[in-house]
Short mmCIF file of C-alpha atoms in Angstrom, two decimals:
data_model
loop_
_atom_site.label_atom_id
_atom_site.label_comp_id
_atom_site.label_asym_id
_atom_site.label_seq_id
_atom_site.Cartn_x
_atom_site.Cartn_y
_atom_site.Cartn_z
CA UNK G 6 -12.98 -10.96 -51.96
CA UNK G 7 -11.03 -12.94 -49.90
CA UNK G 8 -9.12 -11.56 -47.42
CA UNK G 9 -5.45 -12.05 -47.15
CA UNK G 10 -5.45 -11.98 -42.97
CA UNK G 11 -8.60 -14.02 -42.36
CA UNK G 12 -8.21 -14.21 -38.86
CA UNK G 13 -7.74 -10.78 -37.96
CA UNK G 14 -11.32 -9.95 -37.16
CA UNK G 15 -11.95 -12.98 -35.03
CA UNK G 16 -13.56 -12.61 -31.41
CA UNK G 17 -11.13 -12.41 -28.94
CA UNK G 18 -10.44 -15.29 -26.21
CA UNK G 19 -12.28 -15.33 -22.69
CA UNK G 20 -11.52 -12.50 -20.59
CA UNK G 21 -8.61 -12.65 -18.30
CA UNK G 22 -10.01 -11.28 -15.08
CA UNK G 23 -9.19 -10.61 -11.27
CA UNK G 24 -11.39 -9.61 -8.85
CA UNK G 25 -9.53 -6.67 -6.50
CA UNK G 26 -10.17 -5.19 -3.20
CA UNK G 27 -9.22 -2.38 -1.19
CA UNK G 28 -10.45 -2.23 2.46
CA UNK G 29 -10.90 1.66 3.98
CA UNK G 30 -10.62 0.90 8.25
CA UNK G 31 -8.15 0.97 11.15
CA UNK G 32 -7.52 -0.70 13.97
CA UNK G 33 -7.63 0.62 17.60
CA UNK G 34 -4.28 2.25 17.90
CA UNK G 35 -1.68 0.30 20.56
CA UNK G 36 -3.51 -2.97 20.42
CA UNK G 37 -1.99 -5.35 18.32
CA UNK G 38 -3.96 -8.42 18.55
CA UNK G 39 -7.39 -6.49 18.57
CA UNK G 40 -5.52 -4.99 14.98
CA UNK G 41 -4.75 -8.59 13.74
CA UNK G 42 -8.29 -10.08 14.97
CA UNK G 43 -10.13 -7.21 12.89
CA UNK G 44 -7.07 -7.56 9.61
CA UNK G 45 -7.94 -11.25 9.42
CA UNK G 46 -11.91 -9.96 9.79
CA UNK G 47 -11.96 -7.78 6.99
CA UNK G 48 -9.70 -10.16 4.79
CA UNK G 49 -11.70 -13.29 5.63
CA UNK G 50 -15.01 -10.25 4.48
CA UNK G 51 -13.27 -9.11 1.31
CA UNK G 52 -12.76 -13.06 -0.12
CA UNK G 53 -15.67 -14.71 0.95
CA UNK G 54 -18.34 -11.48 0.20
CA UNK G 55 -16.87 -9.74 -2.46
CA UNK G 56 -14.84 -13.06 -4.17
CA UNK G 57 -11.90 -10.83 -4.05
CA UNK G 58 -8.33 -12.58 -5.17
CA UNK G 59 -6.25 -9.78 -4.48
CA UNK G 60 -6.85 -7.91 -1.25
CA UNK G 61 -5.24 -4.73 -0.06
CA UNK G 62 -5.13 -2.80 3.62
CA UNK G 63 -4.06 0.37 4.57
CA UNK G 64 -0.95 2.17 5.35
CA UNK G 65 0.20 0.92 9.09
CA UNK G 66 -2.72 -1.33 9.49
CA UNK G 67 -0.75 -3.17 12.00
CA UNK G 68 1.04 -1.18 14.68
CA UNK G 69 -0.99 2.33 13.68
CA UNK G 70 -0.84 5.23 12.09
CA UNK G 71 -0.61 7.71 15.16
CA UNK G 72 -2.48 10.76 13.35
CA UNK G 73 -2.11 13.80 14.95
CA UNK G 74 0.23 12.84 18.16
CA UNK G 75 3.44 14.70 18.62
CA UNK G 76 5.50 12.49 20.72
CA UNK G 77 6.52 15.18 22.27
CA UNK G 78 9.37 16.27 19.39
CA UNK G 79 10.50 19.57 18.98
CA UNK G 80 13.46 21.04 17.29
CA UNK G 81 16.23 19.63 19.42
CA UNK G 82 14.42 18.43 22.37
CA UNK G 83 12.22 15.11 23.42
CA UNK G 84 10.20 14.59 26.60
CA UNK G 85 9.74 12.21 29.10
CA UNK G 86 6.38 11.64 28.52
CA UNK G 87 7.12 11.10 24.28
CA UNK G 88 9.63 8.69 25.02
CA UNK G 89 7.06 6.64 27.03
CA UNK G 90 4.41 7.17 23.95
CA UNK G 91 7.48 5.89 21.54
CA UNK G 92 7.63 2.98 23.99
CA UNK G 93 3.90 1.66 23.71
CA UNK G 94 4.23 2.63 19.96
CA UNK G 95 7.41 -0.12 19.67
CA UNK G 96 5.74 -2.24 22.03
CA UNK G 97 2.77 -2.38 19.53
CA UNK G 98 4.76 -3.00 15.99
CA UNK G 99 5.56 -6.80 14.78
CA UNK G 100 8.29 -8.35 14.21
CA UNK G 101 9.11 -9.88 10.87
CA UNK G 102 8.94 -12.91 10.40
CA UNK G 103 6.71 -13.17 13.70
CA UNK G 104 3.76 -14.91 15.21
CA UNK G 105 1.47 -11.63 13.64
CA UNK G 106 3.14 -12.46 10.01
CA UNK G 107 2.54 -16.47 11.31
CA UNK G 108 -1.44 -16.15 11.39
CA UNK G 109 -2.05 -13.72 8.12
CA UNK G 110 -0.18 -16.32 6.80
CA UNK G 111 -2.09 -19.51 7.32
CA UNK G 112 -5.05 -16.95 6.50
CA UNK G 113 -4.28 -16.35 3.05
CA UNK G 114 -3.32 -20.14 1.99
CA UNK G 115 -7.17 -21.03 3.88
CA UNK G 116 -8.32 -18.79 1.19
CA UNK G 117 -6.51 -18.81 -1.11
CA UNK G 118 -5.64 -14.84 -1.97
CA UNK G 119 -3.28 -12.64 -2.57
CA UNK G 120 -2.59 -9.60 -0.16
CA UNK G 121 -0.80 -6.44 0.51
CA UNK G 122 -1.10 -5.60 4.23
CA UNK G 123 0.34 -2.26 5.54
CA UNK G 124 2.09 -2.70 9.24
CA UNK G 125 4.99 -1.08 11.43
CA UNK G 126 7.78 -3.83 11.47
CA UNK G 127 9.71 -3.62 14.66
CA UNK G 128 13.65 -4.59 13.97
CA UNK G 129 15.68 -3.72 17.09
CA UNK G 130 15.26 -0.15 18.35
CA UNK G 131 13.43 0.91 14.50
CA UNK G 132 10.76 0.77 13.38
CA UNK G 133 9.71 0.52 9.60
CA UNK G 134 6.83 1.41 7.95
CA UNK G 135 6.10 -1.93 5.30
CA UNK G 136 3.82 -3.53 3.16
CA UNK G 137 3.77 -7.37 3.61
CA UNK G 138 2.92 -9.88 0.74
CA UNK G 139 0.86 -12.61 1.42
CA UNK G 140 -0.53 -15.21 -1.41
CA UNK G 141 -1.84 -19.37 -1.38
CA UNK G 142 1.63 -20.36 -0.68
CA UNK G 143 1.63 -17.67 2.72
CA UNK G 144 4.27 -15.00 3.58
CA UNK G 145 5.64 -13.57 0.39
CA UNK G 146 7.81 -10.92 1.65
CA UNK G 147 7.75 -7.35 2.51
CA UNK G 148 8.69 -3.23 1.10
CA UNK G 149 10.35 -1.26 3.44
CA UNK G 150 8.88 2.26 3.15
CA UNK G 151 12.44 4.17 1.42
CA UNK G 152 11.11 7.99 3.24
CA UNK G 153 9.17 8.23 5.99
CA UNK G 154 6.99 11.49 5.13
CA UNK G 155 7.74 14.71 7.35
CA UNK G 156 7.31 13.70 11.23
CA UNK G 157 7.49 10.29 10.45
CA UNK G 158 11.09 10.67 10.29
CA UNK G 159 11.41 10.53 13.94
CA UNK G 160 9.07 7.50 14.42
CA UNK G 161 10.27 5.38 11.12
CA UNK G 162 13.76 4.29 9.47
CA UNK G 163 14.41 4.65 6.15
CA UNK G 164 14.25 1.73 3.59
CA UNK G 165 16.38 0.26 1.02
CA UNK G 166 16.76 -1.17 -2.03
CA UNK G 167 16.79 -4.61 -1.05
CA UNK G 168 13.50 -4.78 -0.33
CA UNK G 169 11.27 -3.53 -3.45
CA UNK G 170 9.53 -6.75 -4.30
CA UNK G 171 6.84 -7.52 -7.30
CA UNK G 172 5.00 -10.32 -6.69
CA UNK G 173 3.82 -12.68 -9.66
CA UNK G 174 0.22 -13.82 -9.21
CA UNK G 175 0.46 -16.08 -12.05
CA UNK G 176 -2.28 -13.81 -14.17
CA UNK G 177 -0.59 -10.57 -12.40
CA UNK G 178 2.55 -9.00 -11.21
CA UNK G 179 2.21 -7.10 -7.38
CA UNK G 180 3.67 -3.86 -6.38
CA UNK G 181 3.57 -1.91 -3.79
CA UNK G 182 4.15 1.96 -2.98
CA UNK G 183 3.46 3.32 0.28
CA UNK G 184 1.65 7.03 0.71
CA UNK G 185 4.04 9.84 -0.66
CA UNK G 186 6.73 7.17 -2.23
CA UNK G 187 3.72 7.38 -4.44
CA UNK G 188 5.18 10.98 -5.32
CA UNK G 189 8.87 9.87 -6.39
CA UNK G 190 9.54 9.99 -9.97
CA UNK G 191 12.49 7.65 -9.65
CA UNK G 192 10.57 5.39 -7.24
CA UNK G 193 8.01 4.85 -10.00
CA UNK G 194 10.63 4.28 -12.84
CA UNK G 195 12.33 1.46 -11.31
CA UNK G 196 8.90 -0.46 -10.47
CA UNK G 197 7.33 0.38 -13.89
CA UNK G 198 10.31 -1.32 -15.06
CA UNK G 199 9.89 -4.43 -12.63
CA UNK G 200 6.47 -4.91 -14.86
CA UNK G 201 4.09 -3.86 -12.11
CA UNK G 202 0.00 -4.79 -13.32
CA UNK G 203 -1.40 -4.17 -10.37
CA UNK G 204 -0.06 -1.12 -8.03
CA UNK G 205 -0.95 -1.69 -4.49
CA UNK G 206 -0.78 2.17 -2.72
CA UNK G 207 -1.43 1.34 1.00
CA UNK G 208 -1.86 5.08 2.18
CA UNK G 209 -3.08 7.53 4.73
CA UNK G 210 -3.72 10.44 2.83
CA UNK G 211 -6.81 11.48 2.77
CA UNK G 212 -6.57 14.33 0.67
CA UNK G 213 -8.86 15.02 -2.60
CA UNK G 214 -5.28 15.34 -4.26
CA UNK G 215 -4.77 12.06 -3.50
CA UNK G 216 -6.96 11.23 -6.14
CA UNK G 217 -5.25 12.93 -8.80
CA UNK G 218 -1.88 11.34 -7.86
CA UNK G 219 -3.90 7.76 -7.92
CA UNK G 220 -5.55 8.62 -11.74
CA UNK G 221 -1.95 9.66 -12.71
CA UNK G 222 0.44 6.68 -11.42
CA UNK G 223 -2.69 4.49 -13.38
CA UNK G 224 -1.93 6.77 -16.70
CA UNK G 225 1.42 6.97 -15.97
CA UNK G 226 2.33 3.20 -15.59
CA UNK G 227 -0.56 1.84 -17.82
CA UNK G 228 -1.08 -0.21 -14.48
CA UNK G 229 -3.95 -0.96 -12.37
CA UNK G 230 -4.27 1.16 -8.98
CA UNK G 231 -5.75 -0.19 -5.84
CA UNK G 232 -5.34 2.47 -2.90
CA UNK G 233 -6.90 1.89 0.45
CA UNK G 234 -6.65 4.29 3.12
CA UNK G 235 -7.43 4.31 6.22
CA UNK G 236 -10.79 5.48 8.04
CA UNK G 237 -9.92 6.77 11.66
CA UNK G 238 -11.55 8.48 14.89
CA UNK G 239 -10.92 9.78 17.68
CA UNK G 240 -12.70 6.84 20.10
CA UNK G 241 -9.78 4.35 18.41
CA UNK G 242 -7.05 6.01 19.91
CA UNK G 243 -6.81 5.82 23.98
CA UNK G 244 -8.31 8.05 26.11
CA UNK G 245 -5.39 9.23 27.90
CA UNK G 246 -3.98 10.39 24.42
CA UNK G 247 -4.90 13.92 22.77
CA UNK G 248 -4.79 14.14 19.05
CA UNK G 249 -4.60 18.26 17.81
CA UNK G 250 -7.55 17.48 16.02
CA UNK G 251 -10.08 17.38 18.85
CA UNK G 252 -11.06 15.09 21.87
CA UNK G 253 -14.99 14.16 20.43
CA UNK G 254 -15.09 10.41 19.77
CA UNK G 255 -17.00 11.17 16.26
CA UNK G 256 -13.69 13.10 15.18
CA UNK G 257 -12.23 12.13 12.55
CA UNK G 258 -8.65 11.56 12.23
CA UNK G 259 -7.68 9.93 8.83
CA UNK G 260 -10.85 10.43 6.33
CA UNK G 261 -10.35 7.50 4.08
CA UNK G 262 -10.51 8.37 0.29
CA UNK G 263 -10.00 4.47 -0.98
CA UNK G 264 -10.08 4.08 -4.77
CA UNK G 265 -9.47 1.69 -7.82
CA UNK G 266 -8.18 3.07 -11.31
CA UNK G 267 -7.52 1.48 -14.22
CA UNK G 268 -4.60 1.58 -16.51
CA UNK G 269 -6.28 4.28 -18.78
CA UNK G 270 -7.25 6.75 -15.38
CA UNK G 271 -10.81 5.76 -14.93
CA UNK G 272 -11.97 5.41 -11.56
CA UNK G 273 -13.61 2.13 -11.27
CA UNK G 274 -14.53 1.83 -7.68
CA UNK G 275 -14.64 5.05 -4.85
CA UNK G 276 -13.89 7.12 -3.99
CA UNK G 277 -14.73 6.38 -0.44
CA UNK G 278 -15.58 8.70 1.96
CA UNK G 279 -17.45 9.01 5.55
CA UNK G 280 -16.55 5.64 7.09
CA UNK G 281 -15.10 1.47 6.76
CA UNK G 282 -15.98 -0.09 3.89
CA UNK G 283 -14.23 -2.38 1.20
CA UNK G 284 -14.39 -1.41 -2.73
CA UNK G 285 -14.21 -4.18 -4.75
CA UNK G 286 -13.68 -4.01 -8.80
CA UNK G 287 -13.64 -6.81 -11.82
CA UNK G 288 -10.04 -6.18 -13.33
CA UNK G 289 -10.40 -7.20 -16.62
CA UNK G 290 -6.44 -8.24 -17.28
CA UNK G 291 -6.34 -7.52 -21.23
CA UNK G 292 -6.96 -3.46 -20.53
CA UNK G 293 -3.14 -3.67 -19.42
CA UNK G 294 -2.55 -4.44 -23.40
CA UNK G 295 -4.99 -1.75 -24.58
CA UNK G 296 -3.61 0.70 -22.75
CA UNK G 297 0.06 0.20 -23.49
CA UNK G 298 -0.62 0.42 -27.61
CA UNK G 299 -0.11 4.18 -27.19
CA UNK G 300 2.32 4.36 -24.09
CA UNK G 301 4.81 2.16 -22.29
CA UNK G 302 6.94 3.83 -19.58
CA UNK G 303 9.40 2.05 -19.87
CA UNK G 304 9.00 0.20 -23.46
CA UNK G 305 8.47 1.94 -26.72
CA UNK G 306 8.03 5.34 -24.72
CA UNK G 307 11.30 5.85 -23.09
CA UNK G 308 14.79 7.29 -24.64
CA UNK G 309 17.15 4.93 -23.24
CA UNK G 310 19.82 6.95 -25.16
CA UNK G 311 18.84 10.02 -23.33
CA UNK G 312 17.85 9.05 -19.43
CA UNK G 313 18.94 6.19 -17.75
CA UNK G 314 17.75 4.96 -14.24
CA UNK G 315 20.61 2.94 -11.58
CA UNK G 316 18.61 1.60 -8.77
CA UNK G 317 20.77 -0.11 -5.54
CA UNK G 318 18.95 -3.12 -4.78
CA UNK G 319 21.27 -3.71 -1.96
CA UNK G 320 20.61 -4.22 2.17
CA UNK G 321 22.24 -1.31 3.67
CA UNK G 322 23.51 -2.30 7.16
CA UNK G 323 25.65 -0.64 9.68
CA UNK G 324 27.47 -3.38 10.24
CA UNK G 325 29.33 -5.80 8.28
CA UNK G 326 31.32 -9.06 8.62
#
C-alpha cells in the first residue's frame, strides 16, 4: 500500500549543534587586570580546548563578588573603615564601554565566540551588577542586574528595563539572568517571550537548591541552561580583609555548583563541585523543538485571555532634558 504522506518517515536533516561552556573560577578580589588577564585565560581555554562557541563566566567575574565582607553596614550606621572598603571595591569595577570591555572584545572576534561575562560596571558613584555580551563582531551589550539580592542592596543599583537584551547567534538566541533574578516569575515571562534558546545564569549561589531552580527554568522555558558559578577561597581575597567564614587560605568562600540542563531538565554537564574547572556540553539545537511539542510558555501554553504580562523597557534616569 502506498502511503498517502510518503515523506513523513524520512531521516531527519544533520543535526543543528552548539558546543557550550560554563567556566566555575574567580578572580583575586580588588585586582582588576589580574581578573581580566585570567577572564581572557579561561575564555581563550574554553574555545581552543573544549571547541566551545558559546562561553559563559560567573556572576561578578570582573570587579568581585565580595563573599562574606560586611562593609561595615548596619541598620542606620556606616564606618569609616567600610567606606574605605566601598572605595577599593569602586576603584576595582569597569566602566562600560571601557578599556576592560575594549580587550574581551578584540578577544572574542580573534576567536570567534560568543560570551556572557559577569562584571561590576562602575557608572558614576553606582555600581551595577551586569552580564556583558560579547560575539565575532565584539561588544554586544550588557543586562543590568534589576535586584541586587539582600546586602547587595547597599553595594549595587538597581536595573531597568532598558537593558534586558537577547542576543541572536544566528543558530541561537542569548539570555541572560543573573543569580536570584533567576527566582522572578515575571522576570522569566518577559524573556521566555523574547525567544530565549540558550539561558545564560551567571551566579554565585552555591547552594544544592540551586540546582533545582536550574532543572526548573530548563523545564519551565523549554530552553537550554548554562549556569556557572563561581569557585572562591579565602587566599583570593587580601590579607588585610576578614571574611565571617574563616581566615585559612583553603576556606572556601563561594563553592561553585556550575551546571548545563537541557530544555527537557536533564543535567548534561555538572554539577561541579570542589574547585575551577569549565563544563562543556554538545547542544544539540533541534531538542528546543522536541521539547516545546508538549509545552510553550509563552505559545500554545499560555491564556492570553486570562494573564497578561507589561514589561517597561525604558532607561530610568534621574534626570531628564
Amino acid at each position: 500500500m502506498t502511503s498517502l504522506f510518503p515523506h513523513a518517515a524520512t531521516a531527519p536533516g544533520p543535526r543543528r549543534t552548539v558546543t557550550a561552556a560554563v567556566v566555575q573560577a574567580a578572580a583575586p578580589l580588588f585586582d582588576t587586570q589580574a581578573a581580566l588577564a585570567r577572564a581572557e585565560e579561561l575564555i581563550r581555554e574554553a574555545v581552543l580546548s573544549h571547541r566551545a562557541e558559546v562561553v559563559v563566566l560567573p556572576e561578578a567575574f570582573l570587579g568581585g563578588y565580595p563573599k562574606g565582607l560586611d562593609f561595615g553596614v548596619t541598620v542606620g550606621s556606616r564606618t569609616p573603615d567600610g567606606r574605605e572598603l566601598f572605595r577599593r571595591y569602586h576603584a576595582a569595577a569597569i566602566s562600560v564601554p571601557g578599556p576592560e570591555v575594549d580587550i574581551l572584545a578584540a578577544v572574542t572576534r580573534e576567536l570567534g565566540c560568543h560570551t556572557v561575562v559577569g562584571a561590576v560596571e562602575r557608572r558614576g558613584g553606582t555600581l551595577y551588577c551586569v552580564a556583558l555580551f560579547f560575539g565575532p563582531d565584539g561588544y554586544l551589550g550588557l543586562h543590568r542586574k534589576l535586584m541586587p539580592t539582600a546586602a547587595e542592596r547597599y553595594l549595587w543599583g538597581q536595573g531597568d528595563g532598558s537593558t534586558l537584551p537577547v542576543v541572536d547567534t544566528g543558530s541561537a538566541r542569548l539570555g541572560a539572568a543573573i543569580c536570584w533574578e533567576n527566582y522572578m516569575p515575571l522576570f522569566r515571562t518577559a524573556m521566555y517571550a523574547k525567544g530565549v534558546d540558550l539561558w545564560c545564569a551567571p551566579t554565585v549561589d552555591d547552594r544544592d537548591a540551586w540546582q533545582a531552580t536550574m532543572r526548573h527554568i530548563a523545564l519551565e522555558g523549554r530552553c537550554f541552561v548554562l549556569s556557572a558559578s563561581q569557585y572562591l577561597r579565602r587566599d583570593a581575597v587580601p590579607s588585610d580583609l576578614h571574611p565571617v567564614q574563616g581566615e585559612e587560605p583553603d576556606t572556601v568562600l563561594i563553592g561553585g555548583g556550575s551546571v548545563i540542563v537541557s530544555p527537557l531538565g536533564e543535567v548534561l554537564a555538572g554539577p561541579l563541585r570542589g574547585g575551577e574547572g569549565i563544563l562543556a556540553a554538545e547542544l544539540d539545537l533541534d531538542d528546543l523543538a522536541r521539547a516545546r511539542f508538549d509545552f510553550d510558555p509563552i505559545g500554545h501554553y499560555a491564556r492570553p485571555d486570562v494573564f497578561t504580562l507589561h514589561v517597561d523597557e525604558s532607561a530610568r534616569t534621574a534626570v531628564t532634558g
